[in-house]
């Protein structure tokens, strides 16, 4: 075994990770301390090493031979309840836990592309291993082999194909229970549009009865928090509510009670569910139980949330008390006026092709796509990116927004609020742009801010839309643009953390590391040029202080001037008096961004920053700042904390209270003031 592993150039740890075995088990097998290794362990090792002799040993017999399946049996994937891949009644071994997670993710999005970033997040979360790209390819390759081994000419089997930056599981509708669920739900919707209530009720009954267990039961939170899972539970809830209306209207009270009880466990504060349960209980002669349902929910709403029961719940309560009437059977569905369909809005800027991966990308994407509030009432998921000027916050936000587009099928809205410019964009102007993108005619846009907010939140109440708010000045500018409900998500960028935004998750986006800055320079200026002059490339990165915008400008200037050497560019950047002049190319320039940061300061703080920049060099302490500003240590500390909040200086990760200027801030601060 050790010889086989060494022939393919794999370490013991790598083989253990890819086969799903523990280091101890692999070590015991390699040292021949296990007389009869489990067939399943040998099969996994054979798949990783692609060694025919191991396959032969597996098929020759082992301690735990895999059960054989009838080749004529149907192939299927079960997502409702414990995940399983079946051939007839026999459950097939998919492989390692990560392969099971990957196949479950692909089946959850069957016949749709799943992006690689999403795969990485589900398999490893916020800390993927260094070799995650190769591992994804390996897991996909093994799953393809697994599916191919269980293919038959008559029945076939799913296949995995490459789609853009991701993978897609191609499978027939009747092979995945979740696809059948969606198919039946669609059939119920068609029957309702046609006014065929018996057909609608039959389809909805089959939809509700399909729930034999929780979706992806036994998997971790990263997979079960997927938006497709939330879609399933939302559709199941809607199906149960509609089926209850039909059954109660037909006087079938006892039949509807078990359905409502089952769904109620996952929605303890849903007033519509409780209303129907009360009516069904009362209709079946259980008035005391119906009143008990109302009493418990009313008490919870008043004591824990300080809100009154809804009109629907109060009406059901009156009906149970005999002061109202039970609902009549619903009449034929009225067909709504059909309006020309409009495509979902897509206002995102172009996805940057030269994006350089950074460690913050995966946790931001994970939070944006998987976060669902635990609040029973539901709140929009808000992701806040903050950091120094020109550190790449906007690029990361746009890249993440593009990577998560499949999670927001109802559209993506984007606006640059120009928060740190002399003329920030008013919230009403931004809302007007959003409303028109959502289909509101310009003449119908409300004239007041409050009117725009109300219409905006009403339009997004049941939609799943991603809202990107770029360059936000403060919480007051952002708050009117936050959608209501809990289906949509928001990603915003700002210079400082907007801590007053409710339930927001904040991510600090620092400047690039040296390696990231060098990679961006190579992508824009040309890899052959940075490879020919590595020392000059490193000097350029250092002189630009690894600031992404500065590196981008230098790269563009070099790309437009192929006769320039990197050494020539480094020489121009060495001149501190003119470095900011050099960092300008067309509409891109570093100085205006820095001016916006300093303009946000109070006049006294701005004067103190200029004084400090002319007095100290790079790293400085609180005592040095107090001496330069001729103030007390306490006053200096307060001043430094304000500069830190504004991302103009950065505290060192050391216990000695050392501070550094944010990239290129010192150079701008020492320039003559107007």
PDB file of N, CA and C in Angstrom, residues 368-453:
ATOM      1  N   UNK A 368     -23.764  35.330   2.982  1.00  0.00           N
ATOM      2  CA  UNK A 368     -24.731  35.957   2.089  1.00  0.00           C
ATOM      3  C   UNK A 368     -25.756  34.955   1.582  1.00  0.00           C
ATOM      4  N   UNK A 369     -25.327  33.740   1.270  1.00  0.00           N
ATOM      5  CA  UNK A 369     -26.225  32.772   0.650  1.00  0.00           C
ATOM      6  C   UNK A 369     -26.866  31.809   1.633  1.00  0.00           C
ATOM      7  N   UNK A 370     -26.205  31.548   2.748  1.00  0.00           N
ATOM      8  CA  UNK A 370     -26.718  30.526   3.662  1.00  0.00           C
ATOM      9  C   UNK A 370     -27.315  31.066   4.928  1.00  0.00           C
ATOM     10  N   UNK A 371     -27.048  32.325   5.265  1.00  0.00           N
ATOM     11  CA  UNK A 371     -27.533  32.849   6.533  1.00  0.00           C
ATOM     12  C   UNK A 371     -29.041  32.997   6.508  1.00  0.00           C
ATOM     13  N   UNK A 372     -29.682  32.442   7.492  1.00  0.00           N
ATOM     14  CA  UNK A 372     -31.106  32.637   7.684  1.00  0.00           C
ATOM     15  C   UNK A 372     -31.315  32.936   9.154  1.00  0.00           C
ATOM     16  N   UNK A 373     -31.946  34.058   9.435  1.00  0.00           N
ATOM     17  CA  UNK A 373     -32.092  34.476  10.817  1.00  0.00           C
ATOM     18  C   UNK A 373     -32.858  33.463  11.630  1.00  0.00           C
ATOM     19  N   UNK A 374     -32.499  33.318  12.890  1.00  0.00           N
ATOM     20  CA  UNK A 374     -33.215  32.425  13.792  1.00  0.00           C
ATOM     21  C   UNK A 374     -34.415  33.105  14.407  1.00  0.00           C
ATOM     22  N   UNK A 375     -34.604  34.388  14.137  1.00  0.00           N
ATOM     23  CA  UNK A 375     -35.766  35.091  14.648  1.00  0.00           C
ATOM     24  C   UNK A 375     -37.026  34.503  14.048  1.00  0.00           C
ATOM     25  N   UNK A 376     -38.011  34.262  14.887  1.00  0.00           N
ATOM     26  CA  UNK A 376     -39.250  33.669  14.398  1.00  0.00           C
ATOM     27  C   UNK A 376     -39.982  34.605  13.447  1.00  0.00           C
ATOM     28  N   UNK A 377     -39.771  35.903  13.594  1.00  0.00           N
ATOM     29  CA  UNK A 377     -40.465  36.853  12.738  1.00  0.00           C
ATOM     30  C   UNK A 377     -39.721  37.087  11.433  1.00  0.00           C
ATOM     31  N   UNK A 378     -38.427  36.783  11.380  1.00  0.00           N
ATOM     32  CA  UNK A 378     -37.666  36.874  10.144  1.00  0.00           C
ATOM     33  C   UNK A 378     -37.131  38.268   9.855  1.00  0.00           C
ATOM     34  N   UNK A 379     -35.863  38.357   9.481  1.00  0.00           N
ATOM     35  CA  UNK A 379     -35.235  39.622   9.122  1.00  0.00           C
ATOM     36  C   UNK A 379     -34.341  39.395   7.915  1.00  0.00           C
ATOM     37  N   UNK A 380     -34.138  40.459   7.163  1.00  0.00           N
ATOM     38  CA  UNK A 380     -33.254  40.375   6.004  1.00  0.00           C
ATOM     39  C   UNK A 380     -31.816  40.117   6.452  1.00  0.00           C
ATOM     40  N   UNK A 381     -31.108  39.262   5.706  1.00  0.00           N
ATOM     41  CA  UNK A 381     -29.704  38.998   5.986  1.00  0.00           C
ATOM     42  C   UNK A 381     -28.862  40.136   5.424  1.00  0.00           C
ATOM     43  N   UNK A 382     -28.043  40.773   6.272  1.00  0.00           N
ATOM     44  CA  UNK A 382     -27.231  41.917   5.869  1.00  0.00           C
ATOM     45  C   UNK A 382     -25.759  41.573   6.091  1.00  0.00           C
ATOM     46  N   UNK A 383     -24.955  41.722   5.044  1.00  0.00           N
ATOM     47  CA  UNK A 383     -23.514  41.503   5.117  1.00  0.00           C
ATOM     48  C   UNK A 383     -22.831  42.845   4.876  1.00  0.00           C
ATOM     49  N   UNK A 384     -22.007  43.265   5.817  1.00  0.00           N
ATOM     50  CA  UNK A 384     -21.349  44.569   5.747  1.00  0.00           C
ATOM     51  C   UNK A 384     -19.843  44.376   5.559  1.00  0.00           C
ATOM     52  N   UNK A 385     -19.302  44.948   4.478  1.00  0.00           N
ATOM     53  CA  UNK A 385     -17.864  44.908   4.208  1.00  0.00           C
ATOM     54  C   UNK A 385     -17.292  46.296   4.463  1.00  0.00           C
ATOM     55  N   UNK A 386     -16.318  46.391   5.349  1.00  0.00           N
ATOM     56  CA  UNK A 386     -15.714  47.687   5.636  1.00  0.00           C
ATOM     57  C   UNK A 386     -14.197  47.539   5.653  1.00  0.00           C
ATOM     58  N   UNK A 387     -13.515  48.648   5.503  1.00  0.00           N
ATOM     59  CA  UNK A 387     -12.056  48.598   5.513  1.00  0.00           C
ATOM     60  C   UNK A 387     -11.466  49.867   4.956  1.00  0.00           C
ATOM     61  N   UNK A 388     -10.144  49.925   4.833  1.00  0.00           N
ATOM     62  CA  UNK A 388      -9.468  51.142   4.372  1.00  0.00           C
ATOM     63  C   UNK A 388      -9.913  51.536   2.971  1.00  0.00           C
ATOM     64  N   UNK A 389      -9.640  52.791   2.637  1.00  0.00           N
ATOM     65  CA  UNK A 389      -9.986  53.296   1.317  1.00  0.00           C
ATOM     66  C   UNK A 389      -9.261  52.481   0.247  1.00  0.00           C
ATOM     67  N   UNK A 390      -9.991  52.150  -0.846  1.00  0.00           N
ATOM     68  CA  UNK A 390      -9.431  51.468  -2.017  1.00  0.00           C
ATOM     69  C   UNK A 390      -8.833  50.106  -1.700  1.00  0.00           C
ATOM     70  N   UNK A 391      -9.354  49.420  -0.668  1.00  0.00           N
ATOM     71  CA  UNK A 391      -8.818  48.107  -0.299  1.00  0.00           C
ATOM     72  C   UNK A 391      -9.474  46.963  -1.066  1.00  0.00           C
ATOM     73  N   UNK A 392     -10.395  47.269  -1.961  1.00  0.00           N
ATOM     74  CA  UNK A 392     -11.016  46.224  -2.764  1.00  0.00           C
ATOM     75  C   UNK A 392     -12.370  45.772  -2.261  1.00  0.00           C
ATOM     76  N   UNK A 393     -13.032  46.567  -1.431  1.00  0.00           N
ATOM     77  CA  UNK A 393     -14.332  46.176  -0.875  1.00  0.00           C
ATOM     78  C   UNK A 393     -15.384  46.056  -1.980  1.00  0.00           C
ATOM     79  N   UNK A 394     -15.415  47.042  -2.873  1.00  0.00           N
ATOM     80  CA  UNK A 394     -16.421  47.031  -3.937  1.00  0.00           C
ATOM     81  C   UNK A 394     -16.216  45.858  -4.884  1.00  0.00           C
ATOM     82  N   UNK A 395     -14.958  45.590  -5.240  1.00  0.00           N
ATOM     83  CA  UNK A 395     -14.669  44.471  -6.138  1.00  0.00           C
ATOM     84  C   UNK A 395     -15.107  43.159  -5.504  1.00  0.00           C
ATOM     85  N   UNK A 396     -14.829  42.990  -4.209  1.00  0.00           N
ATOM     86  CA  UNK A 396     -15.229  41.763  -3.525  1.00  0.00           C
ATOM     87  C   UNK A 396     -16.749  41.654  -3.455  1.00  0.00           C
ATOM     88  N   UNK A 397     -17.427  42.767  -3.180  1.00  0.00           N
ATOM     89  CA  UNK A 397     -18.891  42.745  -3.103  1.00  0.00           C
ATOM     90  C   UNK A 397     -19.497  42.361  -4.445  1.00  0.00           C
ATOM     91  N   UNK A 398     -18.981  42.928  -5.534  1.00  0.00           N
ATOM     92  CA  UNK A 398     -19.525  42.635  -6.864  1.00  0.00           C
ATOM     93  C   UNK A 398     -19.227  41.185  -7.251  1.00  0.00           C
ATOM     94  N   UNK A 399     -18.011  40.740  -6.951  1.00  0.00           N
ATOM     95  CA  UNK A 399     -17.653  39.352  -7.265  1.00  0.00           C
ATOM     96  C   UNK A 399     -18.546  38.381  -6.498  1.00  0.00           C
ATOM     97  N   UNK A 400     -18.751  38.642  -5.223  1.00  0.00           N
ATOM     98  CA  UNK A 400     -19.590  37.775  -4.403  1.00  0.00           C
ATOM     99  C   UNK A 400     -21.032  37.804  -4.885  1.00  0.00           C
ATOM    100  N   UNK A 401     -21.500  38.983  -5.288  1.00  0.00           N
ATOM    101  CA  UNK A 401     -22.870  39.094  -5.782  1.00  0.00           C
ATOM    102  C   UNK A 401     -23.058  38.254  -7.042  1.00  0.00           C
ATOM    103  N   UNK A 402     -22.099  38.298  -7.951  1.00  0.00           N
ATOM    104  CA  UNK A 402     -22.198  37.475  -9.164  1.00  0.00           C
ATOM    105  C   UNK A 402     -22.156  35.986  -8.813  1.00  0.00           C
ATOM    106  N   UNK A 403     -21.306  35.610  -7.862  1.00  0.00           N
ATOM    107  CA  UNK A 403     -21.185  34.197  -7.497  1.00  0.00           C
ATOM    108  C   UNK A 403     -22.451  33.659  -6.851  1.00  0.00           C
ATOM    109  N   UNK A 404     -23.271  34.543  -6.291  1.00  0.00           N
ATOM    110  CA  UNK A 404     -24.477  34.089  -5.581  1.00  0.00           C
ATOM    111  C   UNK A 404     -25.752  34.354  -6.375  1.00  0.00           C
ATOM    112  N   UNK A 405     -25.649  34.677  -7.651  1.00  0.00           N
ATOM    113  CA  UNK A 405     -26.831  35.042  -8.439  1.00  0.00           C
ATOM    114  C   UNK A 405     -27.872  33.935  -8.454  1.00  0.00           C
ATOM    115  N   UNK A 406     -27.435  32.684  -8.507  1.00  0.00           N
ATOM    116  CA  UNK A 406     -28.403  31.585  -8.571  1.00  0.00           C
ATOM    117  C   UNK A 406     -29.264  31.494  -7.322  1.00  0.00           C
ATOM    118  N   UNK A 407     -28.799  32.082  -6.220  1.00  0.00           N
ATOM    119  CA  UNK A 407     -29.560  32.048  -4.970  1.00  0.00           C
ATOM    120  C   UNK A 407     -30.642  33.126  -4.936  1.00  0.00           C
ATOM    121  N   UNK A 408     -30.602  34.056  -5.876  1.00  0.00           N
ATOM    122  CA  UNK A 408     -31.542  35.173  -5.865  1.00  0.00           C
ATOM    123  C   UNK A 408     -32.218  35.270  -7.235  1.00  0.00           C
ATOM    124  N   UNK A 409     -33.144  34.350  -7.514  1.00  0.00           N
ATOM    125  CA  UNK A 409     -33.744  34.273  -8.855  1.00  0.00           C
ATOM    126  C   UNK A 409     -34.620  35.460  -9.212  1.00  0.00           C
ATOM    127  N   UNK A 410     -35.010  36.275  -8.224  1.00  0.00           N
ATOM    128  CA  UNK A 410     -35.895  37.403  -8.515  1.00  0.00           C
ATOM    129  C   UNK A 410     -35.132  38.689  -8.831  1.00  0.00           C
ATOM    130  N   UNK A 411     -33.799  38.608  -8.904  1.00  0.00           N
ATOM    131  CA  UNK A 411     -33.045  39.756  -9.375  1.00  0.00           C
ATOM    132  C   UNK A 411     -31.955  40.226  -8.440  1.00  0.00           C
ATOM    133  N   UNK A 412     -31.106  41.117  -8.977  1.00  0.00           N
ATOM    134  CA  UNK A 412     -30.019  41.720  -8.217  1.00  0.00           C
ATOM    135  C   UNK A 412     -30.054  43.230  -8.468  1.00  0.00           C
ATOM    136  N   UNK A 413     -30.108  43.987  -7.389  1.00  0.00           N
ATOM    137  CA  UNK A 413     -30.129  45.445  -7.464  1.00  0.00           C
ATOM    138  C   UNK A 413     -28.783  45.983  -6.992  1.00  0.00           C
ATOM    139  N   UNK A 414     -28.303  47.033  -7.641  1.00  0.00           N
ATOM    140  CA  UNK A 414     -27.012  47.628  -7.276  1.00  0.00           C
ATOM    141  C   UNK A 414     -27.116  49.140  -7.379  1.00  0.00           C
ATOM    142  N   UNK A 415     -26.479  49.824  -6.425  1.00  0.00           N
ATOM    143  CA  UNK A 415     -26.385  51.279  -6.502  1.00  0.00           C
ATOM    144  C   UNK A 415     -25.111  51.729  -5.804  1.00  0.00           C
ATOM    145  N   UNK A 416     -24.437  52.708  -6.407  1.00  0.00           N
ATOM    146  CA  UNK A 416     -23.287  53.360  -5.781  1.00  0.00           C
ATOM    147  C   UNK A 416     -23.817  54.605  -5.074  1.00  0.00           C
ATOM    148  N   UNK A 417     -23.795  54.585  -3.742  1.00  0.00           N
ATOM    149  CA  UNK A 417     -24.365  55.680  -2.962  1.00  0.00           C
ATOM    150  C   UNK A 417     -23.415  56.864  -2.812  1.00  0.00           C
ATOM    151  N   UNK A 418     -22.188  56.735  -3.291  1.00  0.00           N
ATOM    152  CA  UNK A 418     -21.211  57.841  -3.276  1.00  0.00           C
ATOM    153  C   UNK A 418     -21.111  58.469  -1.883  1.00  0.00           C
ATOM    154  N   UNK A 419     -21.054  57.606  -0.871  1.00  0.00           N
ATOM    155  CA  UNK A 419     -21.130  58.075   0.508  1.00  0.00           C
ATOM    156  C   UNK A 419     -20.009  58.990   0.939  1.00  0.00           C
ATOM    157  N   UNK A 420     -18.813  58.867   0.338  1.00  0.00           N
ATOM    158  CA  UNK A 420     -17.669  59.676   0.769  1.00  0.00           C
ATOM    159  C   UNK A 420     -17.253  60.642  -0.333  1.00  0.00           C
ATOM    160  N   UNK A 421     -18.252  61.196  -1.000  1.00  0.00           N
ATOM    161  CA  UNK A 421     -18.004  62.224  -1.999  1.00  0.00           C
ATOM    162  C   UNK A 421     -18.747  63.492  -1.579  1.00  0.00           C
ATOM    163  N   UNK A 422     -18.443  64.632  -2.204  1.00  0.00           N
ATOM    164  CA  UNK A 422     -19.153  65.864  -1.832  1.00  0.00           C
ATOM    165  C   UNK A 422     -20.662  65.791  -2.076  1.00  0.00           C
ATOM    166  N   UNK A 423     -21.117  64.891  -2.971  1.00  0.00           N
ATOM    167  CA  UNK A 423     -22.540  64.804  -3.281  1.00  0.00           C
ATOM    168  C   UNK A 423     -23.017  63.355  -3.165  1.00  0.00           C
ATOM    169  N   UNK A 424     -23.277  62.879  -1.935  1.00  0.00           N
ATOM    170  CA  UNK A 424     -23.809  61.515  -1.766  1.00  0.00           C
ATOM    171  C   UNK A 424     -25.164  61.368  -2.457  1.00  0.00           C
ATOM    172  N   UNK A 425     -25.465  60.180  -2.914  1.00  0.00           N
ATOM    173  CA  UNK A 425     -26.733  59.921  -3.593  1.00  0.00           C
ATOM    174  C   UNK A 425     -27.854  59.856  -2.563  1.00  0.00           C
ATOM    175  N   UNK A 426     -28.920  60.664  -2.706  1.00  0.00           N
ATOM    176  CA  UNK A 426     -30.039  60.600  -1.758  1.00  0.00           C
ATOM    177  C   UNK A 426     -30.720  59.239  -1.811  1.00  0.00           C
ATOM    178  N   UNK A 427     -31.232  58.796  -0.657  1.00  0.00           N
ATOM    179  CA  UNK A 427     -31.880  57.493  -0.583  1.00  0.00           C
ATOM    180  C   UNK A 427     -33.095  57.419  -1.498  1.00  0.00           C
ATOM    181  N   UNK A 428     -33.850  58.532  -1.620  1.00  0.00           N
ATOM    182  CA  UNK A 428     -35.033  58.495  -2.471  1.00  0.00           C
ATOM    183  C   UNK A 428     -34.650  58.297  -3.940  1.00  0.00           C
ATOM    184  N   UNK A 429     -33.542  58.908  -4.371  1.00  0.00           N
ATOM    185  CA  UNK A 429     -33.092  58.727  -5.750  1.00  0.00           C
ATOM    186  C   UNK A 429     -32.728  57.271  -6.004  1.00  0.00           C
ATOM    187  N   UNK A 430     -32.026  56.654  -5.041  1.00  0.00           N
ATOM    188  CA  UNK A 430     -31.668  55.241  -5.178  1.00  0.00           C
ATOM    189  C   UNK A 430     -32.921  54.365  -5.215  1.00  0.00           C
ATOM    190  N   UNK A 431     -33.888  54.676  -4.345  1.00  0.00           N
ATOM    191  CA  UNK A 431     -35.129  53.896  -4.326  1.00  0.00           C
ATOM    192  C   UNK A 431     -35.902  54.048  -5.630  1.00  0.00           C
ATOM    193  N   UNK A 432     -35.887  55.229  -6.193  1.00  0.00           N
ATOM    194  CA  UNK A 432     -36.555  55.435  -7.473  1.00  0.00           C
ATOM    195  C   UNK A 432     -35.937  54.550  -8.554  1.00  0.00           C
ATOM    196  N   UNK A 433     -34.617  54.456  -8.567  1.00  0.00           N
ATOM    197  CA  UNK A 433     -33.948  53.584  -9.532  1.00  0.00           C
ATOM    198  C   UNK A 433     -34.343  52.125  -9.305  1.00  0.00           C
ATOM    199  N   UNK A 434     -34.387  51.706  -8.038  1.00  0.00           N
ATOM    200  CA  UNK A 434     -34.756  50.328  -7.720  1.00  0.00           C
ATOM    201  C   UNK A 434     -36.196  50.033  -8.142  1.00  0.00           C
ATOM    202  N   UNK A 435     -37.118  50.943  -7.822  1.00  0.00           N
ATOM    203  CA  UNK A 435     -38.528  50.715  -8.130  1.00  0.00           C
ATOM    204  C   UNK A 435     -38.752  50.602  -9.631  1.00  0.00           C
ATOM    205  N   UNK A 436     -38.088  51.444 -10.407  1.00  0.00           N
ATOM    206  CA  UNK A 436     -38.245  51.361 -11.857  1.00  0.00           C
ATOM    207  C   UNK A 436     -37.649  50.066 -12.398  1.00  0.00           C
ATOM    208  N   UNK A 437     -36.542  49.605 -11.796  1.00  0.00           N
ATOM    209  CA  UNK A 437     -35.970  48.321 -12.209  1.00  0.00           C
ATOM    210  C   UNK A 437     -36.909  47.167 -11.875  1.00  0.00           C
ATOM    211  N   UNK A 438     -37.720  47.342 -10.837  1.00  0.00           N
ATOM    212  CA  UNK A 438     -38.677  46.310 -10.427  1.00  0.00           C
ATOM    213  C   UNK A 438     -39.992  46.396 -11.189  1.00  0.00           C
ATOM    214  N   UNK A 439     -40.097  47.319 -12.132  1.00  0.00           N
ATOM    215  CA  UNK A 439     -41.271  47.368 -12.992  1.00  0.00           C
ATOM    216  C   UNK A 439     -42.233  48.499 -12.720  1.00  0.00           C
ATOM    217  N   UNK A 440     -41.924  49.401 -11.792  1.00  0.00           N
ATOM    218  CA  UNK A 440     -42.803  50.531 -11.498  1.00  0.00           C
ATOM    219  C   UNK A 440     -42.536  51.641 -12.514  1.00  0.00           C
ATOM    220  N   UNK A 441     -43.593  52.131 -13.122  1.00  0.00           N
ATOM    221  CA  UNK A 441     -43.433  53.232 -14.080  1.00  0.00           C
ATOM    222  C   UNK A 441     -42.937  54.481 -13.364  1.00  0.00           C
ATOM    223  N   UNK A 442     -42.151  55.271 -14.056  1.00  0.00           N
ATOM    224  CA  UNK A 442     -41.569  56.464 -13.427  1.00  0.00           C
ATOM    225  C   UNK A 442     -42.645  57.383 -12.857  1.00  0.00           C
ATOM    226  N   UNK A 443     -43.787  57.501 -13.548  1.00  0.00           N
ATOM    227  CA  UNK A 443     -44.856  58.381 -13.070  1.00  0.00           C
ATOM    228  C   UNK A 443     -45.532  57.853 -11.804  1.00  0.00           C
ATOM    229  N   UNK A 444     -45.370  56.541 -11.540  1.00  0.00           N
ATOM    230  CA  UNK A 444     -46.007  55.940 -10.365  1.00  0.00           C
ATOM    231  C   UNK A 444     -45.082  55.863  -9.151  1.00  0.00           C
ATOM    232  N   UNK A 445     -43.844  56.309  -9.297  1.00  0.00           N
ATOM    233  CA  UNK A 445     -42.918  56.301  -8.155  1.00  0.00           C
ATOM    234  C   UNK A 445     -43.369  57.370  -7.151  1.00  0.00           C
ATOM    235  N   UNK A 446     -43.570  57.006  -5.886  1.00  0.00           N
ATOM    236  CA  UNK A 446     -44.009  58.002  -4.893  1.00  0.00           C
ATOM    237  C   UNK A 446     -43.025  59.160  -4.792  1.00  0.00           C
ATOM    238  N   UNK A 447     -43.555  60.325  -4.459  1.00  0.00           N
ATOM    239  CA  UNK A 447     -42.710  61.511  -4.380  1.00  0.00           C
ATOM    240  C   UNK A 447     -41.997  61.643  -3.045  1.00  0.00           C
ATOM    241  N   UNK A 448     -42.489  60.963  -2.018  1.00  0.00           N
ATOM    242  CA  UNK A 448     -41.876  61.070  -0.697  1.00  0.00           C
ATOM    243  C   UNK A 448     -40.988  59.863  -0.425  1.00  0.00           C
ATOM    244  N   UNK A 449     -40.006  60.039   0.451  1.00  0.00           N
ATOM    245  CA  UNK A 449     -39.123  58.939   0.823  1.00  0.00           C
ATOM    246  C   UNK A 449     -39.913  57.827   1.495  1.00  0.00           C
ATOM    247  N   UNK A 450     -40.798  58.181   2.419  1.00  0.00           N
ATOM    248  CA  UNK A 450     -41.575  57.155   3.126  1.00  0.00           C
ATOM    249  C   UNK A 450     -42.442  56.362   2.162  1.00  0.00           C
ATOM    250  N   UNK A 451     -43.022  57.039   1.147  1.00  0.00           N
ATOM    251  CA  UNK A 451     -43.827  56.330   0.158  1.00  0.00           C
ATOM    252  C   UNK A 451     -42.998  55.358  -0.660  1.00  0.00           C
ATOM    253  N   UNK A 452     -41.788  55.782  -1.036  1.00  0.00           N
ATOM    254  CA  UNK A 452     -40.886  54.896  -1.786  1.00  0.00           C
ATOM    255  C   UNK A 452     -40.494  53.675  -0.958  1.00  0.00           C
ATOM    256  N   UNK A 453     -40.189  53.900   0.320  1.00  0.00           N
ATOM    257  CA  UNK A 453     -39.789  52.799   1.198  1.00  0.00           C
ATOM    258  C   UNK A 453     -40.921  51.786   1.316  1.00  0.00           C
TER     259      UNK A 453
END
